[in-house]
């Protein structure tokens, strides 16, 4: 059976326009892509069916897990996507039981055909894609909060409003308003996840994390789900197995309720795009808790385990019971390294520091404010976001290297792996590079910026603060919409602009918010500082 593919939701999409061949740049094949479209169409149908009907916790879970499943590098398994489609259909039938089997196509008993979206007028398609991809990113954050027992009725309700808007014939101005409303709701969603994480695991505090891997059995855990890490730490306690974080799991070392486990040792590897090389020969299993899974090479396929919405054909999946026994057995079987192994970051450093969340940074607010007033700090740069494989991403390393020596680099997400192991010195006892955490910890950056604006009695855009962001997938999209909702301007975005932004929509963003495509570090720094 021939399958059709069209996908342009990630930064590395083919030809900067869209993946249309037998497989996408991310590695998903055309069948998987088509099924993800079917799942999205089913979710739009569920959203339309919810209008005037009472949703349940089960309905919300289906919406969030379904959207999360379609985020880039999450699910490559056609069978589990089919199961998710079936789940969404059952939830829709539960919402509107009288519509089951009805032949009338009123939008309340059928799936949306995604071909209608891809064939829309260019600017309408662009705005609807912006909404869809933003909702996918926000769903990941809401899902993580839900796992910890936190939810917000208004956040959950908006997923249905936003998804329904994609299936309706709305004018450009209403779609743009919906995109900005998504940014507003995502701010609340990130606040909710921050609350869930800090009330469950404590407020992060700065922690030095080693890149050394000690001898003996170990497990590498990657992704974003802190609760999965907590469960793994509990199940491996006193078993002689060391745990190492990877990718976006690095900030876990800063949380009091996680770093109290002595066998949470350090961080292995760099960002997600290097996993096929880094995982190729390690004598240990790898547990994927969220997105950033790349197609698994045969050389280490027997050592990869997935959980939650992550799935890959042929890999062992840890279900809702969260029994990590198969992972533990594999770690003990492989045995780890016979001697300690020293590893370094991209720039040769053997450790990094994480844990500069809003609570930690604001506790030093007086020092920061006085340093600015006295001229010791000239500028703040938030340099972070998603990492990726394209060589153009060296821009971010070079930008940090060339930033003035009296500037401070705030960073977050896996984009920090480009430079976080550099030693740029300190200003008044504060390191010049401060890792604020995962991508969702953009909330910490926003809180910090708002507090500084209050301290200096100015607006956020009047601060000596510039955002230099790298994007790859849909969580970066919803964060950008949040920044636009807050009215933040002069954001530098790269390494290249999203393919789903039409010229018309891009023109709006440039005129209204002064979005700057990155050029080269020297030119951009000169423009920012002068």
Short mmCIF file of C-alpha atoms in Angstrom, two decimals:
data_model
loop_
_atom_site.label_atom_id
_atom_site.label_comp_id
_atom_site.label_asym_id
_atom_site.label_seq_id
_atom_site.Cartn_x
_atom_site.Cartn_y
_atom_site.Cartn_z
CA UNK A 1 0.00 0.00 0.00
CA UNK A 2 1.32 3.45 -0.97
CA UNK A 3 1.32 6.07 1.76
CA UNK A 4 1.33 9.82 1.29
CA UNK A 5 3.62 12.02 3.34
CA UNK A 6 3.72 15.71 4.01
CA UNK A 7 5.40 17.08 7.13
CA UNK A 8 7.08 20.40 7.81
CA UNK A 9 6.78 20.71 11.58
CA UNK A 10 10.48 20.52 12.54
CA UNK A 11 13.48 22.73 11.80
CA UNK A 12 15.32 20.11 9.78
CA UNK A 13 12.50 19.42 7.33
CA UNK A 14 13.74 18.51 3.85
CA UNK A 15 14.77 21.39 1.61
CA UNK A 16 13.49 23.89 4.18
CA UNK A 17 10.02 23.29 2.77
CA UNK A 18 8.68 19.88 3.82
CA UNK A 19 9.34 16.14 3.88
CA UNK A 20 7.37 14.47 1.10
CA UNK A 21 9.31 11.31 0.23
CA UNK A 22 9.33 7.81 1.62
CA UNK A 23 10.73 9.00 4.95
CA UNK A 24 11.19 12.24 6.83
CA UNK A 25 14.49 13.73 7.92
CA UNK A 26 13.61 12.67 11.48
CA UNK A 27 13.45 9.05 10.32
CA UNK A 28 9.71 8.40 10.41
CA UNK A 29 8.37 6.66 7.32
CA UNK A 30 5.41 7.73 5.20
CA UNK A 31 3.05 5.25 6.86
CA UNK A 32 3.84 6.60 10.32
CA UNK A 33 3.44 10.16 9.06
CA UNK A 34 0.06 9.34 7.51
CA UNK A 35 -1.11 7.70 10.72
CA UNK A 36 -0.02 10.74 12.72
CA UNK A 37 -2.16 12.85 10.41
CA UNK A 38 -5.07 10.46 10.98
CA UNK A 39 -4.56 10.76 14.72
CA UNK A 40 -4.51 14.55 14.44
CA UNK A 41 -7.70 14.46 12.38
CA UNK A 42 -9.31 12.26 15.02
CA UNK A 43 -8.28 14.73 17.75
CA UNK A 44 -9.83 17.61 15.79
CA UNK A 45 -12.99 15.49 15.53
CA UNK A 46 -12.87 14.89 19.29
CA UNK A 47 -12.50 18.64 19.87
CA UNK A 48 -15.54 19.43 17.73
CA UNK A 49 -17.54 16.69 19.44
CA UNK A 50 -16.73 18.17 22.85
CA UNK A 51 -18.63 21.38 22.15
CA UNK A 52 -21.62 21.39 24.46
CA UNK A 53 -20.70 18.01 25.94
CA UNK A 54 -19.16 17.09 29.27
CA UNK A 55 -15.52 16.06 28.97
CA UNK A 56 -13.95 13.67 31.46
CA UNK A 57 -10.46 13.09 32.78
CA UNK A 58 -10.25 10.21 30.33
CA UNK A 59 -11.15 12.53 27.44
CA UNK A 60 -8.46 15.02 28.47
CA UNK A 61 -5.86 12.29 28.80
CA UNK A 62 -6.66 11.07 25.27
CA UNK A 63 -6.31 14.61 23.92
CA UNK A 64 -2.97 15.26 25.64
CA UNK A 65 -1.42 11.87 24.92
CA UNK A 66 -2.61 12.01 21.32
CA UNK A 67 -1.05 15.42 20.70
CA UNK A 68 2.14 14.43 22.51
CA UNK A 69 2.39 11.30 20.34
CA UNK A 70 2.64 13.47 17.22
CA UNK A 71 5.54 15.64 18.47
CA UNK A 72 8.72 15.10 16.43
CA UNK A 73 10.88 12.13 17.47
CA UNK A 74 8.33 10.67 19.90
CA UNK A 75 6.61 7.74 18.22
CA UNK A 76 7.82 5.75 15.22
CA UNK A 77 5.53 2.76 15.80
CA UNK A 78 2.47 2.48 13.50
CA UNK A 79 0.76 -0.04 15.78
CA UNK A 80 0.78 2.16 18.87
CA UNK A 81 -0.44 5.13 16.82
CA UNK A 82 -3.34 3.00 15.57
CA UNK A 83 -4.15 2.14 19.17
CA UNK A 84 -4.13 5.84 20.02
CA UNK A 85 -6.53 6.57 17.14
CA UNK A 86 -8.88 3.88 18.43
CA UNK A 87 -8.73 5.39 21.92
CA UNK A 88 -9.64 8.85 20.58
CA UNK A 89 -12.57 7.40 18.61
CA UNK A 90 -13.89 5.64 21.72
CA UNK A 91 -13.68 8.87 23.70
CA UNK A 92 -15.59 10.73 20.99
CA UNK A 93 -18.31 8.10 20.94
CA UNK A 94 -18.59 8.40 24.72
CA UNK A 95 -19.06 12.16 24.36
CA UNK A 96 -21.79 11.96 21.72
CA UNK A 97 -23.23 8.42 21.85
CA UNK A 98 -26.29 9.35 19.76
CA UNK A 99 -24.00 10.32 16.88
CA UNK A 100 -22.39 6.89 16.64
CA UNK A 101 -23.21 5.38 13.28
CA UNK A 102 -24.93 8.52 12.00
CA UNK A 103 -24.18 9.21 8.33
CA UNK A 104 -24.61 12.98 8.58
CA UNK A 105 -21.32 14.81 8.17
CA UNK A 106 -21.88 17.66 10.63
CA UNK A 107 -18.39 17.68 12.06
CA UNK A 108 -19.45 16.07 15.32
CA UNK A 109 -19.19 12.45 14.27
CA UNK A 110 -16.26 12.32 11.89
CA UNK A 111 -12.54 12.93 11.74
CA UNK A 112 -11.05 15.98 10.11
CA UNK A 113 -9.24 15.30 6.83
CA UNK A 114 -5.74 16.73 7.21
CA UNK A 115 -5.44 17.07 3.45
CA UNK A 116 -7.84 20.01 3.84
CA UNK A 117 -5.27 21.74 6.04
CA UNK A 118 -2.27 21.07 3.83
CA UNK A 119 -4.20 22.37 0.81
CA UNK A 120 -5.41 25.59 2.48
CA UNK A 121 -4.50 29.05 1.21
CA UNK A 122 -0.87 29.68 2.19
CA UNK A 123 -1.36 32.18 5.04
CA UNK A 124 -4.32 30.25 6.50
CA UNK A 125 -2.34 27.02 6.37
CA UNK A 126 0.56 28.78 8.05
CA UNK A 127 -1.53 30.12 10.93
CA UNK A 128 -3.38 26.85 11.45
CA UNK A 129 -0.05 25.01 11.46
CA UNK A 130 1.30 27.50 13.99
CA UNK A 131 -1.68 26.71 16.23
CA UNK A 132 -1.46 22.95 15.72
CA UNK A 133 2.28 22.72 16.37
CA UNK A 134 2.00 25.03 19.37
CA UNK A 135 -0.75 22.83 20.81
CA UNK A 136 1.43 19.76 20.33
CA UNK A 137 4.23 21.38 22.28
CA UNK A 138 1.95 22.61 25.04
CA UNK A 139 0.38 19.15 25.33
CA UNK A 140 3.79 17.75 26.27
CA UNK A 141 4.01 20.18 29.19
CA UNK A 142 0.42 19.56 30.29
CA UNK A 143 1.02 15.81 30.09
CA UNK A 144 4.07 15.99 32.38
CA UNK A 145 2.08 18.02 34.90
CA UNK A 146 -0.81 15.55 34.68
CA UNK A 147 1.54 12.65 35.46
CA UNK A 148 2.40 14.42 38.71
CA UNK A 149 -1.28 14.96 39.53
CA UNK A 150 -1.55 18.60 38.44
CA UNK A 151 -3.99 19.96 35.90
CA UNK A 152 -5.81 23.17 35.10
CA UNK A 153 -9.37 23.06 33.71
CA UNK A 154 -8.84 26.15 31.57
CA UNK A 155 -5.59 24.82 30.10
CA UNK A 156 -7.28 21.52 29.26
CA UNK A 157 -10.34 23.27 27.82
CA UNK A 158 -8.19 25.34 25.48
CA UNK A 159 -6.80 22.26 23.75
CA UNK A 160 -10.31 21.59 22.43
CA UNK A 161 -10.90 25.20 21.45
CA UNK A 162 -7.60 25.39 19.63
CA UNK A 163 -7.93 22.04 17.87
CA UNK A 164 -11.52 22.80 16.80
CA UNK A 165 -10.36 26.10 15.26
CA UNK A 166 -8.14 24.17 12.85
CA UNK A 167 -11.18 22.32 11.48
CA UNK A 168 -13.28 25.44 10.92
CA UNK A 169 -13.21 28.09 8.19
CA UNK A 170 -11.87 31.05 10.18
CA UNK A 171 -10.39 34.30 8.85
CA UNK A 172 -6.76 35.20 9.26
CA UNK A 173 -7.27 37.71 12.08
CA UNK A 174 -9.14 35.19 14.23
CA UNK A 175 -6.47 32.54 13.66
CA UNK A 176 -3.73 34.98 14.62
CA UNK A 177 -5.66 35.87 17.77
CA UNK A 178 -5.99 32.14 18.53
CA UNK A 179 -2.22 31.67 18.15
CA UNK A 180 -1.52 34.50 20.60
CA UNK A 181 -4.13 33.12 23.00
CA UNK A 182 -2.26 29.81 22.81
CA UNK A 183 0.84 31.68 23.96
CA UNK A 184 -1.12 33.09 26.90
CA UNK A 185 -2.47 29.66 27.90
CA UNK A 186 0.97 28.07 27.49
CA UNK A 187 2.36 30.54 30.03
CA UNK A 188 -0.15 29.18 32.54
CA UNK A 189 0.70 25.62 31.43
CA UNK A 190 4.43 26.16 32.03
CA UNK A 191 3.62 27.75 35.39
CA UNK A 192 1.54 24.66 36.23
CA UNK A 193 4.41 22.33 35.33
CA UNK A 194 6.84 24.46 37.32
CA UNK A 195 4.50 24.16 40.30
CA UNK A 196 4.19 20.40 39.79
CA UNK A 197 7.95 19.91 39.58
CA UNK A 198 8.93 22.17 42.47
CA UNK A 199 6.20 20.98 44.84
CA UNK A 200 7.07 17.35 44.05
CA UNK A 201 10.85 17.51 43.84
CA UNK A 202 11.75 20.80 45.55
CA UNK A 203 13.19 24.01 44.09
CA UNK A 204 16.32 23.45 41.98
CA UNK A 205 19.58 24.79 43.34
CA UNK A 206 22.94 25.03 41.54
CA UNK A 207 24.70 21.68 41.24
CA UNK A 208 27.94 20.69 39.55
CA UNK A 209 27.37 17.63 37.37
CA UNK A 210 30.27 15.40 36.34
CA UNK A 211 30.64 13.78 32.92
CA UNK A 212 32.64 10.86 34.36
CA UNK A 213 31.07 7.39 34.20
CA UNK A 214 32.13 5.21 37.12
CA UNK A 215 32.90 1.53 36.73
CA UNK A 216 30.11 -0.99 37.16
CA UNK A 217 26.53 -1.38 35.89
CA UNK A 218 24.70 1.78 34.88
CA UNK A 219 21.57 3.03 33.13
CA UNK A 220 21.26 6.14 30.95
CA UNK A 221 17.89 7.90 31.16
CA UNK A 222 16.93 10.52 28.61
CA UNK A 223 13.96 12.75 27.84
CA UNK A 224 12.15 15.12 30.19
CA UNK A 225 10.03 13.08 32.61
CA UNK A 226 11.35 13.66 36.14
CA UNK A 227 8.79 11.28 37.64
CA UNK A 228 10.12 8.39 35.55
CA UNK A 229 13.60 9.19 36.84
CA UNK A 230 12.29 9.21 40.42
CA UNK A 231 10.74 5.75 39.92
CA UNK A 232 13.90 4.41 38.32
CA UNK A 233 16.01 5.73 41.20
CA UNK A 234 13.72 4.04 43.70
CA UNK A 235 13.79 0.71 41.86
CA UNK A 236 17.58 0.70 41.48
CA UNK A 237 18.37 1.76 45.02
CA UNK A 238 20.91 -0.51 46.74
CA UNK A 239 21.35 -2.63 43.59
CA UNK A 240 24.82 -1.39 42.70
CA UNK A 241 23.55 0.36 39.56
CA UNK A 242 24.50 3.95 38.75
CA UNK A 243 22.11 6.29 36.96
CA UNK A 244 23.25 8.88 34.40
CA UNK A 245 21.10 11.53 32.80
CA UNK A 246 21.20 12.40 29.12
CA UNK A 247 19.91 15.32 27.07
CA UNK A 248 17.06 17.28 28.66
CA UNK A 249 17.20 15.13 31.80
CA UNK A 250 20.40 16.88 32.94
CA UNK A 251 18.60 19.51 35.08
CA UNK A 252 17.22 16.70 37.27
CA UNK A 253 20.48 16.83 39.23
CA UNK A 254 19.42 20.19 40.69
CA UNK A 255 16.19 19.00 42.37
CA UNK A 256 16.58 18.15 46.10
CA UNK A 257 14.28 15.10 45.99
CA UNK A 258 16.28 13.61 43.10
CA UNK A 259 19.86 14.53 43.94
CA UNK A 260 19.49 12.95 47.38
CA UNK A 261 19.91 9.57 45.65
CA UNK A 262 23.62 8.84 45.84
CA UNK A 263 23.52 6.58 42.77
CA UNK A 264 22.37 9.47 40.55
CA UNK A 265 25.93 10.04 39.45
CA UNK A 266 26.28 12.41 36.53
CA UNK A 267 25.44 13.15 32.92
CA UNK A 268 26.37 11.06 29.89
CA UNK A 269 26.66 12.35 26.35
CA UNK A 270 25.49 15.55 24.73
CA UNK A 271 22.30 16.53 22.92
CA UNK A 272 19.75 14.24 21.29
CA UNK A 273 21.08 14.40 17.72
CA UNK A 274 24.33 12.67 18.75
CA UNK A 275 22.69 9.63 20.35
CA UNK A 276 23.26 7.20 17.47
CA UNK A 277 27.01 7.69 17.87
CA UNK A 278 27.08 8.01 21.66
CA UNK A 279 24.83 5.02 22.40
CA UNK A 280 26.48 2.79 19.82
CA UNK A 281 28.96 1.06 22.10
CA UNK A 282 28.07 1.82 25.71
CA UNK A 283 27.74 -1.29 27.91
CA UNK A 284 24.43 -0.11 29.38
CA UNK A 285 20.73 0.24 28.57
CA UNK A 286 19.07 3.54 27.67
CA UNK A 287 15.56 4.48 28.83
CA UNK A 288 13.64 7.00 26.71
CA UNK A 289 10.94 8.80 28.69
CA UNK A 290 9.81 11.41 26.15
CA UNK A 291 10.70 12.74 22.72
CA UNK A 292 14.15 13.07 21.13
CA UNK A 293 14.26 9.39 20.12
CA UNK A 294 16.10 8.87 16.84
CA UNK A 295 15.76 5.75 14.68
CA UNK A 296 17.51 3.02 16.62
CA UNK A 297 20.59 1.41 15.06
CA UNK A 298 20.87 -2.40 15.18
CA UNK A 299 24.15 -2.13 17.10
CA UNK A 300 22.34 -1.00 20.24
CA UNK A 301 18.70 -1.94 19.59
CA UNK A 302 18.76 -4.59 22.32
CA UNK A 303 19.65 -1.90 24.86
CA UNK A 304 16.87 0.64 24.18
CA UNK A 305 13.74 0.79 26.31
CA UNK A 306 10.81 3.20 25.98
CA UNK A 307 7.99 4.33 28.25
CA UNK A 308 4.97 6.68 28.27
CA UNK A 309 4.05 7.87 24.73
CA UNK A 310 7.48 7.05 23.28
CA UNK A 311 7.49 3.98 21.05
CA UNK A 312 9.65 2.36 18.41
CA UNK A 313 9.01 -0.91 16.55
CA UNK A 314 10.68 -3.89 18.21
CA UNK A 315 11.81 -2.03 21.34
CA UNK A 316 10.76 -3.16 24.84
CA UNK A 317 8.12 -0.77 26.15
CA UNK A 318 7.60 -0.19 29.87
CA UNK A 319 3.85 0.18 30.41
CA UNK A 320 1.71 1.95 32.97
CA UNK A 321 2.88 -0.36 35.75
CA UNK A 322 6.31 1.35 35.51
CA UNK A 323 8.14 -1.85 36.33
CA UNK A 324 11.68 -1.15 35.13
CA UNK A 325 12.86 -4.68 35.86
CA UNK A 326 13.79 -5.36 32.18
CA UNK A 327 16.01 -2.25 32.17
CA UNK A 328 17.62 -3.22 35.47
CA UNK A 329 18.28 -6.78 34.31
CA UNK A 330 19.90 -5.50 31.14
CA UNK A 331 22.15 -3.15 33.14
CA UNK A 332 23.30 -5.98 35.40
CA UNK A 333 23.82 -8.28 32.40
CA UNK A 334 25.96 -5.76 30.51
CA UNK A 335 27.96 -4.85 33.60
CA UNK A 336 29.06 -1.37 32.56
CA UNK A 337 32.70 -0.33 32.25
CA UNK A 338 35.41 -2.25 34.06
CA UNK A 339 37.14 0.99 35.02
CA UNK A 340 36.04 4.60 35.44
CA UNK A 341 35.74 6.42 32.12
CA UNK A 342 36.36 10.13 31.67
CA UNK A 343 34.18 11.94 29.13
CA UNK A 344 34.07 15.59 28.12
CA UNK A 345 31.58 18.00 26.63
CA UNK A 346 31.83 19.45 23.15
CA UNK A 347 34.31 22.09 24.32
CA UNK A 348 36.46 19.78 26.42
CA UNK A 349 34.95 20.45 29.85
CA UNK A 350 34.56 17.53 32.25
CA UNK A 351 31.56 18.92 34.13
CA UNK A 352 28.79 21.51 34.01
CA UNK A 353 26.61 23.41 36.45
CA UNK A 354 22.82 23.35 36.33
CA UNK A 355 20.01 24.46 38.63
CA UNK A 356 19.65 28.21 38.06
CA UNK A 357 15.85 28.20 38.13
CA UNK A 358 13.92 31.34 38.99
CA UNK A 359 14.05 30.61 42.72
CA UNK A 360 17.87 30.33 42.66
CA UNK A 361 18.43 33.35 40.42
CA UNK A 362 15.99 35.62 42.25
CA UNK A 363 17.58 34.71 45.58
CA UNK A 364 20.64 36.54 44.23
CA UNK A 365 18.58 39.38 42.74
CA UNK A 366 20.27 42.10 44.82
CA UNK A 367 23.70 41.00 43.59
CA UNK A 368 22.48 40.96 39.98
CA UNK A 369 20.75 44.35 40.19
CA UNK A 370 23.74 46.02 41.85
CA UNK A 371 26.11 44.50 39.31
CA UNK A 372 24.05 46.05 36.52
CA UNK A 373 23.80 49.41 38.25
CA UNK A 374 27.55 49.47 38.89
CA UNK A 375 28.35 48.52 35.30
CA UNK A 376 29.81 45.09 36.09
CA UNK A 377 27.10 43.39 33.99
CA UNK A 378 26.44 45.08 30.66
CA UNK A 379 23.95 42.68 29.11
CA UNK A 380 22.02 39.43 29.57
CA UNK A 381 21.65 36.97 26.71
CA UNK A 382 19.25 34.06 26.86
CA UNK A 383 20.93 31.67 24.44
CA UNK A 384 19.11 28.37 24.35
CA UNK A 385 16.39 26.20 22.93
CA UNK A 386 16.58 23.01 20.90
CA UNK A 387 19.78 21.58 19.51
CA UNK A 388 20.03 19.85 16.14
CA UNK A 389 22.41 18.36 13.63
CA UNK A 390 22.87 21.14 11.08
CA UNK A 391 26.31 22.76 11.04
CA UNK A 392 24.71 26.21 11.17
CA UNK A 393 24.08 25.60 14.87
CA UNK A 394 27.72 26.39 15.57
CA UNK A 395 26.35 29.94 15.47
CA UNK A 396 25.27 29.56 19.11
CA UNK A 397 28.69 28.38 20.27
CA UNK A 398 30.38 31.25 18.47
CA UNK A 399 27.82 33.74 19.78
CA UNK A 400 28.55 32.76 23.39
CA UNK A 401 32.32 32.87 22.78
CA UNK A 402 32.07 36.36 21.27
CA UNK A 403 29.65 37.79 23.84
CA UNK A 404 31.19 40.61 25.91
CA UNK A 405 33.10 39.42 28.96
CA UNK A 406 30.87 41.53 31.19
CA UNK A 407 27.70 39.82 29.91
CA UNK A 408 25.78 36.92 31.44
CA UNK A 409 24.54 33.94 29.40
CA UNK A 410 21.27 32.42 30.58
CA UNK A 411 20.48 29.13 28.89
CA UNK A 412 18.00 26.28 28.88
CA UNK A 413 16.95 23.16 26.97
CA UNK A 414 19.40 21.02 25.00
CA UNK A 415 20.75 23.92 22.97
CA UNK A 416 23.07 24.54 25.93
CA UNK A 417 25.15 21.47 25.01
CA UNK A 418 26.85 23.65 22.41
CA UNK A 419 28.62 25.67 25.10
CA UNK A 420 27.58 24.75 28.66
CA UNK A 421 30.92 23.10 29.49
CA UNK A 422 32.85 26.30 28.81
CA UNK A 423 34.40 28.16 31.73
CA UNK A 424 33.62 31.82 31.07
CA UNK A 425 34.47 32.94 34.58
CA UNK A 426 32.30 34.76 37.09
CA UNK A 427 30.89 38.20 37.81
CA UNK A 428 30.54 39.01 41.50
CA UNK A 429 30.59 35.33 42.36
CA UNK A 430 27.93 34.43 39.79
CA UNK A 431 28.93 32.20 36.86
CA UNK A 432 28.60 33.87 33.47
CA UNK A 433 26.74 30.81 32.16
CA UNK A 434 23.59 29.92 34.10
CA UNK A 435 21.63 26.83 33.06
CA UNK A 436 17.98 27.43 33.94
CA UNK A 437 16.85 23.89 33.08
CA UNK A 438 14.67 22.14 30.52
CA UNK A 439 12.81 23.80 27.64
CA UNK A 440 9.71 24.24 29.81
CA UNK A 441 11.88 26.22 32.24
CA UNK A 442 11.54 29.12 29.85
CA UNK A 443 9.01 29.97 32.55
CA UNK A 444 11.96 30.57 34.91
CA UNK A 445 13.54 32.90 32.38
CA UNK A 446 10.25 34.81 32.06
CA UNK A 447 9.87 35.08 35.85
CA UNK A 448 13.45 36.34 36.12
CA UNK A 449 12.96 38.91 33.36
CA UNK A 450 9.74 40.19 34.94
CA UNK A 451 11.44 40.51 38.33
CA UNK A 452 14.36 42.45 36.83
CA UNK A 453 11.97 44.74 34.97
CA UNK A 454 10.20 45.45 38.25
CA UNK A 455 13.52 46.09 40.02
CA UNK A 456 14.58 48.59 37.35
CA UNK A 457 11.07 50.09 36.99
CA UNK A 458 10.99 49.44 33.28
CA UNK A 459 9.34 47.21 30.72
CA UNK A 460 10.78 43.84 29.73
CA UNK A 461 11.79 45.21 26.34
CA UNK A 462 13.76 47.99 28.06
CA UNK A 463 16.00 45.56 29.92
CA UNK A 464 19.56 44.87 28.73
CA UNK A 465 18.28 41.42 27.76
CA UNK A 466 18.24 39.73 24.36
CA UNK A 467 16.77 36.35 23.50
CA UNK A 468 18.80 34.34 20.99
CA UNK A 469 16.81 31.17 20.44
CA UNK A 470 17.38 27.94 18.56
CA UNK A 471 14.36 25.88 17.65
CA UNK A 472 13.78 22.34 16.41
CA UNK A 473 10.35 21.02 17.35
CA UNK A 474 6.93 21.98 18.60
CA UNK A 475 7.68 22.85 22.22
CA UNK A 476 9.83 25.68 20.92
CA UNK A 477 6.80 26.85 18.92
CA UNK A 478 4.52 27.22 21.94
CA UNK A 479 7.30 28.97 23.89
CA UNK A 480 7.77 31.48 21.07
CA UNK A 481 4.02 32.15 21.08
CA UNK A 482 4.19 32.79 24.82
CA UNK A 483 6.99 35.31 24.33
CA UNK A 484 4.94 37.05 21.62
CA UNK A 485 1.89 37.08 23.90
CA UNK A 486 4.03 38.84 26.52
CA UNK A 487 4.98 41.44 23.93
CA UNK A 488 8.68 40.56 23.87
CA UNK A 489 10.39 42.00 20.83
CA UNK A 490 13.69 41.78 19.00
CA UNK A 491 14.00 38.02 19.45
CA UNK A 492 16.74 36.43 17.36
CA UNK A 493 15.56 33.09 15.97
CA UNK A 494 17.40 30.37 14.09
CA UNK A 495 19.28 28.59 12.77
CA UNK A 496 16.61 29.00 10.09
CA UNK A 497 13.01 30.07 10.22
CA UNK A 498 10.14 27.54 10.32
CA UNK A 499 9.08 26.23 6.92
CA UNK A 500 5.43 26.50 7.98
CA UNK A 501 5.68 30.29 8.30
CA UNK A 502 4.38 31.81 5.07
CA UNK A 503 5.79 35.07 3.82
CA UNK A 504 2.59 36.82 4.85
CA UNK A 505 2.64 35.49 8.43
CA UNK A 506 6.39 36.08 8.75
CA UNK A 507 5.83 39.66 7.62
CA UNK A 508 3.36 40.12 10.50
CA UNK A 509 5.82 38.72 13.04
CA UNK A 510 8.66 40.88 11.76
CA UNK A 511 6.59 44.07 11.72
CA UNK A 512 4.72 43.54 14.98
CA UNK A 513 7.40 41.82 17.07
CA UNK A 514 10.65 42.53 15.23
CA UNK A 515 11.59 38.85 14.92
CA UNK A 516 15.16 38.66 13.61
CA UNK A 517 16.44 35.65 11.67
CA UNK A 518 19.99 35.03 12.93
CA UNK A 519 22.80 35.96 10.53
CA UNK A 520 26.31 35.64 11.97
CA UNK A 521 27.35 36.18 15.60
CA UNK A 522 29.54 39.21 15.00
CA UNK A 523 26.88 41.06 12.98
CA UNK A 524 24.06 40.15 15.36
CA UNK A 525 26.06 41.16 18.44
CA UNK A 526 26.95 44.45 16.83
CA UNK A 527 23.27 45.09 16.05
CA UNK A 528 22.18 44.14 19.58
CA UNK A 529 24.79 46.13 21.48
CA UNK A 530 24.81 49.29 19.40
#
